[in-house]
Coordinates of C-alpha atoms (C1' of nucleotides) in Angstrom, one line a residue:
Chain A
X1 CA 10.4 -27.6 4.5
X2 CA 11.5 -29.6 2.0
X3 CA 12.7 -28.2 -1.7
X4 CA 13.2 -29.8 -4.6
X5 CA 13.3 -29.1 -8.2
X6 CA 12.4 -30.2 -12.0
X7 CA 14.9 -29.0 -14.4
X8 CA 12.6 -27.8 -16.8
X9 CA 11.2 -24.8 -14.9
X10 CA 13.3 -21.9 -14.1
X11 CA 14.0 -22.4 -10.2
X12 CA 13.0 -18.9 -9.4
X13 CA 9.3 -20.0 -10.3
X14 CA 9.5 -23.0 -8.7
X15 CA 10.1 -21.4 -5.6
X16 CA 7.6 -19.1 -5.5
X17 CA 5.5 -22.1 -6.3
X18 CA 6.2 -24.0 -3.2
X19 CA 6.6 -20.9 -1.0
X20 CA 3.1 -20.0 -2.1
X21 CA 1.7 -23.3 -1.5
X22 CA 3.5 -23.5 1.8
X23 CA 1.5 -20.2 2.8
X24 CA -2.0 -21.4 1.9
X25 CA -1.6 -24.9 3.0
X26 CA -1.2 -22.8 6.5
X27 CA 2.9 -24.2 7.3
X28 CA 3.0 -20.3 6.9
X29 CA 1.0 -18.5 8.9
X30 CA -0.5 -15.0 8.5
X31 CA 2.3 -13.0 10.3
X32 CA 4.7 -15.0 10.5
X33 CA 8.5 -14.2 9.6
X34 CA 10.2 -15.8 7.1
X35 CA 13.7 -16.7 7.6
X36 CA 16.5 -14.4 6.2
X37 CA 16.8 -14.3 2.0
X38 CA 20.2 -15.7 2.6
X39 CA 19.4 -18.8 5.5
X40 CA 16.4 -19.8 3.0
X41 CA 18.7 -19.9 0.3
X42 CA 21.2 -22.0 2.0
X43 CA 18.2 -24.2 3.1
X44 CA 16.7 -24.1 -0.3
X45 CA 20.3 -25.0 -1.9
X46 CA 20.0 -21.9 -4.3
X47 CA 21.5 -18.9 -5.1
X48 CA 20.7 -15.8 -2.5
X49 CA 19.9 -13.9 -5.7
X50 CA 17.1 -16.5 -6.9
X51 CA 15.2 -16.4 -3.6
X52 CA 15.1 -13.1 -3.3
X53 CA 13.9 -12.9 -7.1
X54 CA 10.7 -15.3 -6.2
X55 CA 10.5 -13.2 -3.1
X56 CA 9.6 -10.5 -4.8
X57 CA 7.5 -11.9 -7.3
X58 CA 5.6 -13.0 -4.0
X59 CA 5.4 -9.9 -3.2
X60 CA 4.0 -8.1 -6.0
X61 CA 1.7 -11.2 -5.5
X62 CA 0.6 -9.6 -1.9
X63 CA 1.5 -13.0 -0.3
X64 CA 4.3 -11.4 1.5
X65 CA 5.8 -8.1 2.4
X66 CA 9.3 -6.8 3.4
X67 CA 9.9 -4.5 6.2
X68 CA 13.7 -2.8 5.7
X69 CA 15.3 -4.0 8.4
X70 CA 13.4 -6.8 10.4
X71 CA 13.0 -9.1 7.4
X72 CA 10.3 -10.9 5.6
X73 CA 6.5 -11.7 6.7
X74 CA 3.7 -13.3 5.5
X75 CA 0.8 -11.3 4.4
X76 CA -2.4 -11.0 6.7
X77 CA -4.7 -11.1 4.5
X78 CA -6.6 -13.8 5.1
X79 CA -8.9 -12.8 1.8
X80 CA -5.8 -13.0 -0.4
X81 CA -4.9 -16.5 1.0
X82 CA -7.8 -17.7 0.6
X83 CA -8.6 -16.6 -3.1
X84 CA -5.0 -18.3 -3.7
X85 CA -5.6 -21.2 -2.2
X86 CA -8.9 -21.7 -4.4
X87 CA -7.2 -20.2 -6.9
X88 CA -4.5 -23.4 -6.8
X89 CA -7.0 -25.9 -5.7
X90 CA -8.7 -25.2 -9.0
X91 CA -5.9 -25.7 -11.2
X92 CA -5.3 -28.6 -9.6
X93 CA -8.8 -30.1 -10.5
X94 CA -8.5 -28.9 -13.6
X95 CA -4.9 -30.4 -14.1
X96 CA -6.8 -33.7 -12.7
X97 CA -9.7 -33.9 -14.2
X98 CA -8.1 -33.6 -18.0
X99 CA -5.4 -36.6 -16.6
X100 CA -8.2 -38.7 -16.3
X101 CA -10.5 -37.6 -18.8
X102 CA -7.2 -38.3 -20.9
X103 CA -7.1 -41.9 -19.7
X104 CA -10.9 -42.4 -20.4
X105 CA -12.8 -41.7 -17.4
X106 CA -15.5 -39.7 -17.2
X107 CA -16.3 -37.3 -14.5
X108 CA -18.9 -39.8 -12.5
X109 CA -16.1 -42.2 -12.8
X110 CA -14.0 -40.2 -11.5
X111 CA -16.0 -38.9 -8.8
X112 CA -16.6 -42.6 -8.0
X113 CA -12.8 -43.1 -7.8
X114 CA -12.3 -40.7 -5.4
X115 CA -15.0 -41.7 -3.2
X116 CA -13.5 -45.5 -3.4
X117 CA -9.9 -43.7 -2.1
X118 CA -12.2 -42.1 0.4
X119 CA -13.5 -44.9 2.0
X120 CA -9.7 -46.9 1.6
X121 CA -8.1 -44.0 4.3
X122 CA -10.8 -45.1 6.9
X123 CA -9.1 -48.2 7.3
X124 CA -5.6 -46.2 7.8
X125 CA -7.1 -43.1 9.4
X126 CA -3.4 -41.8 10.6
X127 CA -1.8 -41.7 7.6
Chain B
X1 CA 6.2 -37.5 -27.2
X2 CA 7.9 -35.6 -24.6
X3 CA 10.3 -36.6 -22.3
X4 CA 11.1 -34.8 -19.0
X5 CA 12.6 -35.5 -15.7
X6 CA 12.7 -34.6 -12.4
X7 CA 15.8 -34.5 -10.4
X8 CA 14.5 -36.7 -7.6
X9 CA 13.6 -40.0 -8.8
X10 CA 15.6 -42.5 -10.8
X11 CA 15.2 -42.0 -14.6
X12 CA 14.5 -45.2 -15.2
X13 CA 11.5 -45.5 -13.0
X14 CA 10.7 -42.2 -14.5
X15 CA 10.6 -43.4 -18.2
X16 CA 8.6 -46.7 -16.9
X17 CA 5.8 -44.3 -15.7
X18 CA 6.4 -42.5 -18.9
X19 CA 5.8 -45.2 -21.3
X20 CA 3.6 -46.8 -19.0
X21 CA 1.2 -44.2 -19.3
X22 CA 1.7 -44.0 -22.8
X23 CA 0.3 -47.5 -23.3
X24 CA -3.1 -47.1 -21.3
X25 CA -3.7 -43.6 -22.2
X26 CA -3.8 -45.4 -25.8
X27 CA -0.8 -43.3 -27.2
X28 CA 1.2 -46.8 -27.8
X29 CA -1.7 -48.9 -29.4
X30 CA -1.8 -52.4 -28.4
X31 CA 0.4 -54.7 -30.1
X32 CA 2.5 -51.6 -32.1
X33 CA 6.3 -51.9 -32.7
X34 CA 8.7 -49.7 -30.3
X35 CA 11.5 -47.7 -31.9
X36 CA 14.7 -49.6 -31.0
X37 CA 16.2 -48.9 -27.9
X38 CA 18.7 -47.1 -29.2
X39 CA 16.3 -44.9 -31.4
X40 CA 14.1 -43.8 -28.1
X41 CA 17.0 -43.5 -26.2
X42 CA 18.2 -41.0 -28.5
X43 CA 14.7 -39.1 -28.2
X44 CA 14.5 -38.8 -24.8
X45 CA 18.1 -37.9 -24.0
X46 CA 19.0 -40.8 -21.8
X47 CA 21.4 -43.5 -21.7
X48 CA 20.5 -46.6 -24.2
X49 CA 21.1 -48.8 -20.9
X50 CA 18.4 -47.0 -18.7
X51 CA 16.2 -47.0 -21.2
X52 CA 17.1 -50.6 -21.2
X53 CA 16.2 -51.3 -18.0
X54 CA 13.0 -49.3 -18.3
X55 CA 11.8 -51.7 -20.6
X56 CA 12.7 -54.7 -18.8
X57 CA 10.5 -53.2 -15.9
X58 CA 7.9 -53.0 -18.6
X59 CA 8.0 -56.6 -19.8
X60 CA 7.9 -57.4 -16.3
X61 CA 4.7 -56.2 -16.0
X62 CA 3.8 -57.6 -19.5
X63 CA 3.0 -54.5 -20.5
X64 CA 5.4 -54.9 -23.5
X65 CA 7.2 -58.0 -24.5
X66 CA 9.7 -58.8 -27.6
X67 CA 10.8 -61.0 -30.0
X68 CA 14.0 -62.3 -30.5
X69 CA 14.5 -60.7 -34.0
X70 CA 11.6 -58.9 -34.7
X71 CA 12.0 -55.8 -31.4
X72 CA 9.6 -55.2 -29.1
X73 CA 5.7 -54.8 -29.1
X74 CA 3.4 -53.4 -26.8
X75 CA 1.1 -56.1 -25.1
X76 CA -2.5 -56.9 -27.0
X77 CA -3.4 -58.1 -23.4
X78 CA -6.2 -55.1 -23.2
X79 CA -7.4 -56.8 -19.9
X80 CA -4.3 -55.8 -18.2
X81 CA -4.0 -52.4 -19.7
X82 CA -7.4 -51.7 -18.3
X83 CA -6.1 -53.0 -14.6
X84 CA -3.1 -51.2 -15.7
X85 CA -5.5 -47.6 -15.8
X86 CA -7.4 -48.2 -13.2
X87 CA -3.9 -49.0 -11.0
X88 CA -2.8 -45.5 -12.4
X89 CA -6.3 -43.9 -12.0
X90 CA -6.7 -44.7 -8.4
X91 CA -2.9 -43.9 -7.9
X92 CA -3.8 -40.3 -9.0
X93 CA -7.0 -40.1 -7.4
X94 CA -5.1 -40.7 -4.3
X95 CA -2.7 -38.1 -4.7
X96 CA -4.9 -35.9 -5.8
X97 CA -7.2 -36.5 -2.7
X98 CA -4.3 -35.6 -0.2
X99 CA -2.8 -32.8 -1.9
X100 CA -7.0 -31.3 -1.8
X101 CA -7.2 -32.0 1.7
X102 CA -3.6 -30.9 2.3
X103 CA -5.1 -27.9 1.2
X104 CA -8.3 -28.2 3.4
X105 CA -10.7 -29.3 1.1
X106 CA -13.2 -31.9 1.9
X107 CA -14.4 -34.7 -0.5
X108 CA -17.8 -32.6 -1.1
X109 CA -16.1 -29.9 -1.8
X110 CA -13.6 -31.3 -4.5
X111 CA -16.2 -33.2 -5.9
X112 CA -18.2 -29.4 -6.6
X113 CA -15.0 -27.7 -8.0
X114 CA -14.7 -30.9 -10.3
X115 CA -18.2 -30.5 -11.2
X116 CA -17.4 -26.6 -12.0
X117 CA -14.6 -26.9 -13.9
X118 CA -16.3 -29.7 -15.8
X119 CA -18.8 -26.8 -16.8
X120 CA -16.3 -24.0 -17.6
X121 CA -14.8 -26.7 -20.1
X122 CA -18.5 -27.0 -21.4
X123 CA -18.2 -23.2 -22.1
X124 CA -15.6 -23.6 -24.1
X125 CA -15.8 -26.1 -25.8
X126 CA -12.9 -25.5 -28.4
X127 CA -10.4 -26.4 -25.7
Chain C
X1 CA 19.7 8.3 -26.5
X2 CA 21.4 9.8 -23.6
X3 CA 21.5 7.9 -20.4
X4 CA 21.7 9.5 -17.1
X5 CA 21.3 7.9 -13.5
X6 CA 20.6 9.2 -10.3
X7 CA 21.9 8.3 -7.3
X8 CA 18.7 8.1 -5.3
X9 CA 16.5 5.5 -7.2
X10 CA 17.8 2.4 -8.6
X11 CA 19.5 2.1 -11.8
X12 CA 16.7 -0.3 -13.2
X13 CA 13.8 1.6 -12.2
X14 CA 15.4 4.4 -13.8
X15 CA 16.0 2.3 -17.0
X16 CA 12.5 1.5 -17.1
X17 CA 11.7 5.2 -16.7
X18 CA 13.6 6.4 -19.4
X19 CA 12.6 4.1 -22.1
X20 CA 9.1 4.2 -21.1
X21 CA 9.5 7.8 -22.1
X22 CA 11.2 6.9 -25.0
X23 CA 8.5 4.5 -26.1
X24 CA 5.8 7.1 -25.1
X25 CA 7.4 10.1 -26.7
X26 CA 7.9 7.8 -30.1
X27 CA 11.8 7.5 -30.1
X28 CA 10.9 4.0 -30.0
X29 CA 8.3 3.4 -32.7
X30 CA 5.5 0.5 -32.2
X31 CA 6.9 -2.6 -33.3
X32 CA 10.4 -1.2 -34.1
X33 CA 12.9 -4.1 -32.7
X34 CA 15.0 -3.0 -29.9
X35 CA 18.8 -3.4 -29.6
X36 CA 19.6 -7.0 -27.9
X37 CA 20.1 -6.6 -24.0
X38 CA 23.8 -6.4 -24.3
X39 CA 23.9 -3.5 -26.7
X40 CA 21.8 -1.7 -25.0
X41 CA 23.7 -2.4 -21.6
X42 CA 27.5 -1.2 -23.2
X43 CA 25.4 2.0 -24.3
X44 CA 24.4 3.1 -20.8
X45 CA 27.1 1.5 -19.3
X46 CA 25.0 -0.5 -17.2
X47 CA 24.9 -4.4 -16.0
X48 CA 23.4 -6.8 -18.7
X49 CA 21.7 -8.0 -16.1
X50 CA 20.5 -4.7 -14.7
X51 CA 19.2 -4.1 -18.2
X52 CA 17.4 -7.0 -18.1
X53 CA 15.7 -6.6 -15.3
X54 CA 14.3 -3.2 -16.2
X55 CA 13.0 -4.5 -19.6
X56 CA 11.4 -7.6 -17.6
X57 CA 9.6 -5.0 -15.7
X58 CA 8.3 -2.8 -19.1
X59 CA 7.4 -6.3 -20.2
X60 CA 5.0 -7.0 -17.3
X61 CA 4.1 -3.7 -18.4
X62 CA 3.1 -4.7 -21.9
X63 CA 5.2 -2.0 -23.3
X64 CA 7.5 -4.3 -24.5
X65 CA 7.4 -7.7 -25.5
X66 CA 10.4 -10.3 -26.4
X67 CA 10.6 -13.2 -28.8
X68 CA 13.3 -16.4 -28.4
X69 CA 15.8 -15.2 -30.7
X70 CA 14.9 -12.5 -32.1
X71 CA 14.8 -9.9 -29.9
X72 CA 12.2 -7.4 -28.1
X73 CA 10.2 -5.0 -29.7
X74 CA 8.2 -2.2 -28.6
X75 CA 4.4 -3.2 -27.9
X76 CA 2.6 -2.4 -30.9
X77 CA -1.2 -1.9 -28.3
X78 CA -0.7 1.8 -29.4
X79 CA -4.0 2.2 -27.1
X80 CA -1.9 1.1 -24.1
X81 CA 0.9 3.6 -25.3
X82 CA -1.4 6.5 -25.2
X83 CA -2.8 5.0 -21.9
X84 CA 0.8 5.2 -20.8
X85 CA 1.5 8.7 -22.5
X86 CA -1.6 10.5 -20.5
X87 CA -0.4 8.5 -17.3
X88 CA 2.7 10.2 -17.8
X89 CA 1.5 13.4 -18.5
X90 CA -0.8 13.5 -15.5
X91 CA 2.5 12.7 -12.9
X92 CA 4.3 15.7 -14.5
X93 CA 1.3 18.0 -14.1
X94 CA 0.5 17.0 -10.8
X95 CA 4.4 17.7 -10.0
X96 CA 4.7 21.0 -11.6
X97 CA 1.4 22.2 -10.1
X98 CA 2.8 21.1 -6.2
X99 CA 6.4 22.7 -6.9
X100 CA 4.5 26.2 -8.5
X101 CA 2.1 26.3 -5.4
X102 CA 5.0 25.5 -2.8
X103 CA 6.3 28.5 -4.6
X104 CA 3.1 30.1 -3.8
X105 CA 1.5 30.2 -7.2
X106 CA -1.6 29.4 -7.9
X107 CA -3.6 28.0 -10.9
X108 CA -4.5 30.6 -12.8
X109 CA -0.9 32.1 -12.2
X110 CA 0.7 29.1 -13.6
X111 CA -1.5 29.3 -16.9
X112 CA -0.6 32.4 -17.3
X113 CA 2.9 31.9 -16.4
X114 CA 2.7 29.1 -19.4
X115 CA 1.0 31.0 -21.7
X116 CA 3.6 33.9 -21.8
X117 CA 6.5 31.1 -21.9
X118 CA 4.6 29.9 -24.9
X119 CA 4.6 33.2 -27.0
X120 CA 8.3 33.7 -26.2
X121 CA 8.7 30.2 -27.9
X122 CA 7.4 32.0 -31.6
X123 CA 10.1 34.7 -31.0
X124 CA 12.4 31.3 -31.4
X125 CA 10.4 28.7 -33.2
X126 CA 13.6 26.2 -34.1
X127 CA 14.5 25.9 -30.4
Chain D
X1 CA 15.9 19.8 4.4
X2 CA 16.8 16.9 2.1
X3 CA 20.0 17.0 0.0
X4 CA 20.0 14.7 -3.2
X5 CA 22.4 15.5 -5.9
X6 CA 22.4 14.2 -9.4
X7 CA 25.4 13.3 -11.2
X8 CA 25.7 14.9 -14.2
X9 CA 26.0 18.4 -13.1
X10 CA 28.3 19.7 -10.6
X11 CA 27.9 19.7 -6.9
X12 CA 28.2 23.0 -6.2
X13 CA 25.4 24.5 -8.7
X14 CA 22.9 21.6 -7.5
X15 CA 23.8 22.9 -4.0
X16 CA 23.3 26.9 -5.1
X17 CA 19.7 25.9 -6.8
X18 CA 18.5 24.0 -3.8
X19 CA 19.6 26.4 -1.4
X20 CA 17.6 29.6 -4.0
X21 CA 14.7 27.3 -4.0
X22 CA 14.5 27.1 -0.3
X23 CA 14.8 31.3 0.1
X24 CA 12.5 31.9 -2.6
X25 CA 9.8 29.2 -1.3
X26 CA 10.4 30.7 2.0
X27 CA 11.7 27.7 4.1
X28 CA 14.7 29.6 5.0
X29 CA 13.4 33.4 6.0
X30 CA 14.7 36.7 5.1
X31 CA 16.7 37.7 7.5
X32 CA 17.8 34.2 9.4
X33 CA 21.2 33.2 9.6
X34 CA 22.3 29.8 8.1
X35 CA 24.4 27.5 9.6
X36 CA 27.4 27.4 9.9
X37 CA 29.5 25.8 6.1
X38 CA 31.1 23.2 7.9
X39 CA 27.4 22.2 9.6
X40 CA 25.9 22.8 6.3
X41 CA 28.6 20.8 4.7
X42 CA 28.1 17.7 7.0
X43 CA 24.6 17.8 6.7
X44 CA 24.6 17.8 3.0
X45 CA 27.2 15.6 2.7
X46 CA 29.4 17.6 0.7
X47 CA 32.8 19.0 1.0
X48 CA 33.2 22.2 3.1
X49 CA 34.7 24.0 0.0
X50 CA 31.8 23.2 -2.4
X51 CA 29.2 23.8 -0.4
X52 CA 31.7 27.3 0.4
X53 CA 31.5 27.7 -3.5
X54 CA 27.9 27.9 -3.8
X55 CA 27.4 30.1 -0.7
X56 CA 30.0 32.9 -2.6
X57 CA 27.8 32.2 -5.7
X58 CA 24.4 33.1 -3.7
X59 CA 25.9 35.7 -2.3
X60 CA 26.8 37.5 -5.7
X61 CA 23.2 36.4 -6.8
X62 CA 22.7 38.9 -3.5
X63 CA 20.3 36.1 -2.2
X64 CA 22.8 36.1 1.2
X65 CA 25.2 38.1 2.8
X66 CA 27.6 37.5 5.2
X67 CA 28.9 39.2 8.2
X68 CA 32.2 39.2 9.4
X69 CA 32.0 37.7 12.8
X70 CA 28.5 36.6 12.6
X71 CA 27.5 34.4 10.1
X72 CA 26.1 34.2 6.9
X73 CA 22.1 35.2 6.4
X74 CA 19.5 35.3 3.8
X75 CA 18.8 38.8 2.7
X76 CA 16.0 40.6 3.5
X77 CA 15.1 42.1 0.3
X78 CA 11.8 40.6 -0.6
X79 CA 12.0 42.5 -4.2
X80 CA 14.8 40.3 -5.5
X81 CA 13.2 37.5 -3.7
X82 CA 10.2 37.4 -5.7
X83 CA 12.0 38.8 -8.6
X84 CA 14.0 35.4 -8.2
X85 CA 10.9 33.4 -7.4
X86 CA 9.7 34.7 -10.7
X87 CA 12.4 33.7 -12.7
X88 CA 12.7 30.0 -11.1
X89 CA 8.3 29.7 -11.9
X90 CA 9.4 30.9 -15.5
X91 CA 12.3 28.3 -15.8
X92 CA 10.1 25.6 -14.9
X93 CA 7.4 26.7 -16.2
X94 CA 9.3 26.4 -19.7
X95 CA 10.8 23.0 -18.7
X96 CA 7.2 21.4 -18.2
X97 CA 5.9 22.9 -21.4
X98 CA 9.1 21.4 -23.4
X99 CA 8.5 18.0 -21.7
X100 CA 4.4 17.9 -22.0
X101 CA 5.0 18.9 -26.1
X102 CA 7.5 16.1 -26.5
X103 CA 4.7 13.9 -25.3
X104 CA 2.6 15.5 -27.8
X105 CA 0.3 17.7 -25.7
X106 CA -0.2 21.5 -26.9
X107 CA -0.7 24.2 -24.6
X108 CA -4.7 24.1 -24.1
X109 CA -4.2 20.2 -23.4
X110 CA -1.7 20.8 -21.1
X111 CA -4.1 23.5 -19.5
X112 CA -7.4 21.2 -19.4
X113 CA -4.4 18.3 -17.2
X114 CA -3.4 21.1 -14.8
X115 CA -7.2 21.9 -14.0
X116 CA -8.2 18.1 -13.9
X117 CA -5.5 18.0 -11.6
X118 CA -6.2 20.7 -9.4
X119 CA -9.6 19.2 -9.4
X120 CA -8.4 15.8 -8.0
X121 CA -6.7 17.8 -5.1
X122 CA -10.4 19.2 -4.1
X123 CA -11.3 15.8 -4.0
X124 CA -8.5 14.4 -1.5
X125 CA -8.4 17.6 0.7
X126 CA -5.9 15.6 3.5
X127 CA -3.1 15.5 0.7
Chain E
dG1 C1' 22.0 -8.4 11.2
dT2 C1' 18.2 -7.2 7.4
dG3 C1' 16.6 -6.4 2.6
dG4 C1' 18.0 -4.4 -1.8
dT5 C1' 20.9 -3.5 -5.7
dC6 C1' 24.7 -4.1 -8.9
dT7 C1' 28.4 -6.4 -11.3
dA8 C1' 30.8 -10.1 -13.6
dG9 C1' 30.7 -14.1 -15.7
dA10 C1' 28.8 -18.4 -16.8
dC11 C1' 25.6 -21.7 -19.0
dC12 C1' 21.3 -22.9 -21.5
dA13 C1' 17.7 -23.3 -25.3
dC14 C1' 16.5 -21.8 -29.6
dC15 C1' 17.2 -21.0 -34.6
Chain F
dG1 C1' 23.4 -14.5 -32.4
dT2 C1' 19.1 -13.9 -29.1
dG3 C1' 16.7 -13.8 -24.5
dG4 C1' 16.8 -16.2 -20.0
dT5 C1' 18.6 -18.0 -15.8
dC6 C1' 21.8 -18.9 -12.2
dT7 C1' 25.8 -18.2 -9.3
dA8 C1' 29.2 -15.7 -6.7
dG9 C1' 30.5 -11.9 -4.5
dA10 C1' 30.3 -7.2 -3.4
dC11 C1' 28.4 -2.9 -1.6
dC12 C1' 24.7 0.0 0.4
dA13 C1' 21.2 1.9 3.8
dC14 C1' 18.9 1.2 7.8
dA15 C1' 18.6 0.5 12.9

DNA sequence: GTGGTCTAGACCACC
DNA sequence: GTGGTCTAGACCACA
């Protein structure tokens, strides 16, 4: 996994941010343990403190739980994923879709646009 | 305008998006005067001599160009801002496209939750 | 306000505790300005930080809320307080009425219990 | 049995009111012996002397009595046990009605929240 | 070893 | 001055 931040978002969120996105893009499964607070944070290049603080904003999110003394896991809640994941998806349209509208195109042009891209990764089907 | 930065790309490159977009979102109008260097510089925190080289990028591209006395203009070429969009457009698009399908979305399916949020927007229409 | 710590719950949820009462009860009016974080840390002898973190929480809560450089003040949703105050009160009664029946009361026991604890009160009405 | 101690009263009467509260609620029987201090003292975490003080304090409450060679037992009079029960209901009894008026409840309030309580109980008959 | 809490001290943006 | 964030380092309970 790679991390990297803007400076003009508190690292904590951006954390949580990626972690989240991590666990409904499925490169966290249901289950699964996460590494130690303090190996992440040494992976992450941040503070022990600041993971664990977006750690446990994930979970009072549900998206993952902490068991004393084994560590960190990611929820099973295969609902909850999913309502994040369209959760996220639709901010991410939303984000898009007032880019473009901002650059003048309209939704069918849009919708065009993305069906030109489409048919572009045919040609280049591995990447 | 605001200026911000991420940590993981050049600054330079950064403000030549920046201001790139700018011009074909119709921010910068076509043939308007740029502060001076050191003026924007000053605004968006940076060095006079990367904004410097920003700008060079830019007349590059021919999106701006100067005049020996007079500073520097943004181009009245609208053909080329329109290529210009539809570069940036299809750039976005892209990204946009991979990040849905990152998230397992197919094309149908980010073409409804455009359409949606489209119609939320439509129910509020003072946003 | 006195502040006193257990040793069995953290120090921040028992911060939040204790001025949630305080808020409920009305030793902190609606709207009335609370000291800044590191007043308020020196006078329970507590972290800043720890401090912090508890009014974070009371925030999420909505019983607080902060401003950039002003300060925080005490919600002024005086619905939500009273939400809060019978949320409270409910807790305590449940509480009492376990503790009473482990002692092998039972309700109408109690009431009469309070009721006679009551009329000793007028014997003493400044206490 | 669970030893917590808070730390703004002394050891040694937290230790006297938890033991009392376990004779009168009838987790340690009339009649059985205790432990031995230095047991009890381990178990509770305390120093053999304190938890020695508060034995010789229960013991002029006449709540135990000890035996030269064999031990130290709860008493078997079941008068000043209940007469002791009583007084402990009254205490807290008073302490709740304190609290529930500084939230601003008066007596028949705090009357109709113990039945709603009790109700909730009937409701959830495995708790 | 794990998560969790706490302290101390620093820096930042805002006004 | 305010709130907010981050780091560094310590200690604890648990098993």
């Amino acid at each position: 996994m790679e991390w990297t931040f803007k400076s003009d978002q508190p690292i904590y969120a951006q954390l949580v941010e990626q972690i989240r996105l991590a666990i409904v893009s499925g490169d966290f499964v249901p289950g699964a343990r996460l590494s130690s607070v303090r190996d992440m944070a040494t992976e992450a290049g941040v503070n022990p403190n600041t993971l664990q603080r977006a750690l446990q904003e994930l979970e009072r999110l549900g998206l993952v739980y902490s068991q004393r003394t084994a560590g960190r896991f990611v929820t099973e809640d295969t609902a909850l994923i999913a309502q994040e994941k369209k959760a996220i998806a639709s901010a991410r349209a939303e984000a898009f879709l007032q880019a473009m509208q901002k650059l003048g195109f309209d939704l069918e042009e849009i919708i065009t646009l993305l069906r030109e891209n489409k048919e572009e990764e045919h040609g280049d089907p591995d990447m």
